[in-house]
Amino acid sequence: MGENWTVQQVNAVMQGPNWNSTAIFITWDDFGGFYDHVPPPKVDNYGFGPRVPLLIISPFAKQGYISHTQYEFSSLLKFAEARFNLAPLTPRDTMSNDMTDSFNFDQDPRPPFMLQTRVCGSAPAPAPTISAMQALKKGNPIDSLPAGAKWKKFQLDIMGSNFAATSQVMINGVLADTVAFIDSLQLTAGLSTGRIPGPGSITVQVRNADGQLSNVATLTSQ
């Protein structure tokens, strides 16, 4: 939202009558807690903090220019003082560098370049994952599934992560007709018809409501 608000304000200025005499400075008042490998210089009793970004938008800004001049917040004031021949207000802006190296006031003013706002959506939910699985008979774990037995006598206890109450379970590519959601880490599932194939492996996969599929897990039948 903050980015879109800034874009709207900049676009309004670019569409206004004073664009050809405008300089917009966009900066941040805090570094956000991210590590900066460059130690802040000690210039007075207060010193500088970690670096923050600065964007300059103007019909006279040098296109694609990255300044290596050391700016600080007082440089905004120093720029206005240098541009309009004004006296400094404090020792801090007296010592600071202005930002005129980022401008070319002899060039023809560039036309506005309208910016686009973003449509921000929520991040997709993480995909389900199967980490372990075991067979159950009457709610009790068993060593393996006997090949040829009826599915309706057995259930599968599926453990993993990112399961949902609406998750589906596919056993050998067939949707399980009974799925019990325990929590996001555990499901039980079973089929009421058909026989357990074997000897061989049973394949199991979880599918969430948004279509995301888990890894394929296998269980041996004898």
Coordinates of C-alpha atoms in Angstrom, one line a residue:
M1 CA 0.0 0.0 0.0
G2 CA 2.8 2.4 0.8
E3 CA 4.5 1.8 -2.5
N4 CA 1.2 2.4 -4.4
W5 CA 0.5 5.6 -2.5
T6 CA 4.0 6.9 -3.4
V7 CA 3.5 6.1 -7.0
Q8 CA 0.2 7.9 -7.0
Q9 CA 1.7 11.1 -5.5
V10 CA 4.7 11.0 -8.0
N11 CA 2.3 10.5 -10.9
A12 CA 0.2 13.5 -9.7
V13 CA 3.3 15.7 -9.6
M14 CA 4.4 14.6 -13.1
Q15 CA 1.0 15.4 -14.5
G16 CA 0.9 18.8 -12.8
P17 CA 1.9 22.2 -14.3
N18 CA 5.2 22.4 -12.4
W19 CA 6.9 19.2 -13.6
N20 CA 9.6 21.1 -15.6
S21 CA 10.9 22.7 -12.4
T22 CA 10.5 19.8 -10.0
A23 CA 12.9 17.5 -8.2
I24 CA 11.4 14.7 -6.1
F25 CA 13.5 12.9 -3.5
I26 CA 12.3 9.6 -2.1
T27 CA 14.2 8.2 0.8
W28 CA 13.6 6.2 4.0
D29 CA 14.1 7.3 7.6
D30 CA 15.2 3.9 8.8
F31 CA 17.4 1.1 7.5
G32 CA 14.9 -1.6 8.5
G33 CA 17.3 -3.6 10.6
F34 CA 19.3 -5.1 7.7
Y35 CA 23.0 -5.5 8.1
D36 CA 25.3 -2.9 6.4
H37 CA 28.9 -3.9 5.8
V38 CA 29.9 -0.2 5.6
P39 CA 30.5 1.3 9.1
P40 CA 28.7 4.7 9.5
P41 CA 31.2 7.5 9.6
K42 CA 31.5 9.6 12.7
V43 CA 31.0 13.2 11.6
D44 CA 29.8 14.8 14.9
N45 CA 28.3 13.8 18.3
Y46 CA 25.4 12.2 16.6
G47 CA 27.1 10.5 13.7
F48 CA 25.4 8.7 10.8
G49 CA 23.4 5.5 10.9
P50 CA 23.3 2.6 8.4
R51 CA 22.7 3.6 4.8
V52 CA 19.2 4.0 3.4
P53 CA 18.1 4.2 -0.3
L54 CA 17.6 7.5 -2.1
L55 CA 15.7 7.9 -5.4
I56 CA 15.8 11.2 -7.4
I57 CA 13.0 11.8 -9.8
S58 CA 13.3 15.0 -11.9
P59 CA 13.3 16.1 -15.6
F60 CA 16.9 17.2 -14.9
A61 CA 18.1 14.1 -13.1
K62 CA 20.9 12.2 -14.8
Q63 CA 19.4 9.1 -16.4
G64 CA 20.5 5.9 -14.8
Y65 CA 23.1 7.7 -12.7
I66 CA 24.4 6.2 -9.4
S67 CA 26.0 8.8 -7.3
H68 CA 29.0 7.8 -5.1
T69 CA 29.0 11.0 -3.2
Q70 CA 28.3 10.6 0.5
Y71 CA 24.9 12.1 1.1
E72 CA 23.0 12.4 4.4
F73 CA 19.6 13.7 5.3
S74 CA 21.0 17.3 5.6
S75 CA 22.0 16.9 1.9
L76 CA 18.3 17.5 1.0
L77 CA 18.6 20.9 2.8
K78 CA 22.1 21.6 1.3
F79 CA 20.7 20.9 -2.2
A80 CA 18.1 23.6 -1.8
E81 CA 20.7 26.0 -0.3
A82 CA 23.1 25.4 -3.1
R83 CA 20.5 25.7 -5.8
F84 CA 18.9 28.9 -4.6
N85 CA 22.0 30.5 -3.0
L86 CA 20.7 30.3 0.6
A87 CA 22.7 30.4 3.8
P88 CA 23.1 27.2 5.8
L89 CA 21.0 26.8 8.9
T90 CA 23.2 24.5 11.1
P91 CA 26.8 23.1 11.2
R92 CA 25.4 19.8 9.9
D93 CA 24.0 21.1 6.6
T94 CA 27.1 23.4 6.3
M95 CA 29.3 20.3 6.2
S96 CA 27.1 18.0 4.2
N97 CA 27.4 17.4 0.4
D98 CA 24.6 18.7 -1.8
M99 CA 23.2 16.4 -4.5
T100 CA 23.9 18.6 -7.6
D101 CA 26.2 15.9 -9.0
S102 CA 23.0 13.8 -9.8
F103 CA 21.5 16.6 -12.0
N104 CA 22.2 18.1 -15.4
F105 CA 20.5 21.5 -15.4
D106 CA 21.7 22.2 -19.0
Q107 CA 19.8 19.3 -20.5
D108 CA 16.3 19.7 -22.0
P109 CA 13.7 18.7 -19.4
R110 CA 12.6 15.1 -19.9
P111 CA 8.9 14.3 -20.2
P112 CA 7.1 12.5 -17.4
F113 CA 7.3 8.7 -17.3
M114 CA 4.2 7.5 -15.6
L115 CA 4.6 4.8 -13.1
Q116 CA 2.3 1.7 -12.5
T117 CA 0.9 0.7 -9.2
R118 CA 1.0 -3.0 -8.2
V119 CA -1.8 -5.4 -7.5
C120 CA -0.6 -7.3 -4.5
G121 CA -1.9 -10.7 -3.7
S122 CA -1.4 -13.0 -0.8
A123 CA 1.4 -15.5 -1.0
P124 CA 0.4 -19.0 -2.1
A125 CA -0.1 -21.5 0.6
P126 CA 2.8 -24.0 1.0
A127 CA 2.3 -27.4 -0.6
P128 CA 1.4 -30.4 1.5
T129 CA 4.3 -32.8 2.3
I130 CA 4.2 -36.5 3.3
S131 CA 7.0 -37.4 5.7
A132 CA 5.8 -40.8 7.0
M133 CA 3.0 -43.2 6.6
Q134 CA 1.8 -46.4 8.2
A135 CA -1.1 -48.8 7.8
L136 CA -3.9 -49.2 10.5
K137 CA -6.3 -52.0 11.2
K138 CA -9.2 -51.0 13.5
G139 CA -7.1 -48.0 14.5
N140 CA -4.0 -50.0 15.4
P141 CA -0.7 -49.8 13.4
I142 CA 0.3 -53.0 11.5
D143 CA 3.6 -53.8 9.9
S144 CA 2.4 -54.0 6.3
L145 CA -0.7 -54.3 4.1
P146 CA -1.5 -57.9 3.1
A147 CA -1.8 -58.0 -0.7
G148 CA -5.3 -59.0 -1.9
A149 CA -7.1 -57.9 1.3
K150 CA -10.1 -55.7 1.1
W151 CA -9.3 -52.0 1.4
K152 CA -12.3 -51.4 3.7
K153 CA -10.5 -53.3 6.5
F154 CA -7.6 -50.9 6.5
Q155 CA -6.7 -47.2 6.8
L156 CA -3.6 -45.2 6.2
D157 CA -2.2 -42.9 8.8
I158 CA -0.4 -40.1 6.9
M159 CA 2.0 -37.7 8.7
G160 CA 3.6 -34.6 7.2
S161 CA 2.9 -30.9 7.0
N162 CA 0.5 -28.3 5.5
F163 CA -2.5 -30.6 5.5
A164 CA -5.9 -28.9 5.5
A165 CA -9.5 -29.9 6.4
T166 CA -10.3 -30.0 2.7
S167 CA -7.3 -32.1 1.7
Q168 CA -7.9 -35.1 -0.5
V169 CA -5.9 -38.3 -0.5
M170 CA -5.2 -40.4 -3.6
I171 CA -4.3 -44.0 -3.1
N172 CA -2.9 -45.6 -6.2
G173 CA -4.3 -42.7 -8.1
V174 CA -7.9 -43.2 -6.7
L175 CA -9.4 -40.6 -4.4
A176 CA -9.9 -42.0 -0.9
D177 CA -13.6 -41.9 0.1
T178 CA -12.8 -41.5 3.8
V179 CA -10.4 -38.8 4.9
A180 CA -10.1 -37.7 8.5
F181 CA -8.3 -34.4 9.2
I182 CA -6.5 -34.6 12.5
D183 CA -4.5 -31.5 12.2
S184 CA -2.1 -29.9 9.7
L185 CA 0.4 -32.6 10.5
Q186 CA -1.7 -35.7 10.2
L187 CA -4.5 -37.3 8.1
T188 CA -6.1 -40.7 8.0
A189 CA -7.5 -42.1 4.8
G190 CA -9.1 -45.2 3.4
L191 CA -11.0 -46.8 0.6
S192 CA -14.2 -48.8 1.0
T193 CA -14.0 -50.7 -2.2
G194 CA -11.4 -52.7 -4.1
R195 CA -8.5 -54.8 -3.1
I196 CA -4.9 -54.0 -2.0
P197 CA -2.6 -54.8 -4.9
G198 CA 0.4 -56.8 -4.4
P199 CA 2.9 -57.9 -3.8
G200 CA 4.3 -54.4 -4.5
S201 CA 4.0 -50.8 -3.4
I202 CA 1.0 -48.6 -2.6
T203 CA 1.4 -45.0 -3.7
V204 CA -0.2 -42.2 -1.8
Q205 CA -0.4 -38.4 -2.5
V206 CA -2.2 -35.5 -0.8
R207 CA -3.9 -32.8 -2.8
N208 CA -5.0 -29.5 -1.2
A209 CA -8.1 -27.5 -2.3
D210 CA -5.9 -25.1 -4.3
G211 CA -4.6 -28.0 -6.4
Q212 CA -1.1 -28.2 -4.8
L213 CA 0.1 -31.8 -4.6
S214 CA 2.4 -33.4 -2.1
N215 CA 5.3 -35.7 -2.9
V216 CA 4.4 -39.3 -3.7
A217 CA 4.8 -41.6 -0.7
T218 CA 5.0 -45.4 -1.0
L219 CA 4.0 -48.3 1.3
T220 CA 4.8 -51.9 0.7
S221 CA 2.2 -54.7 0.4
Q222 CA 3.1 -58.3 0.9

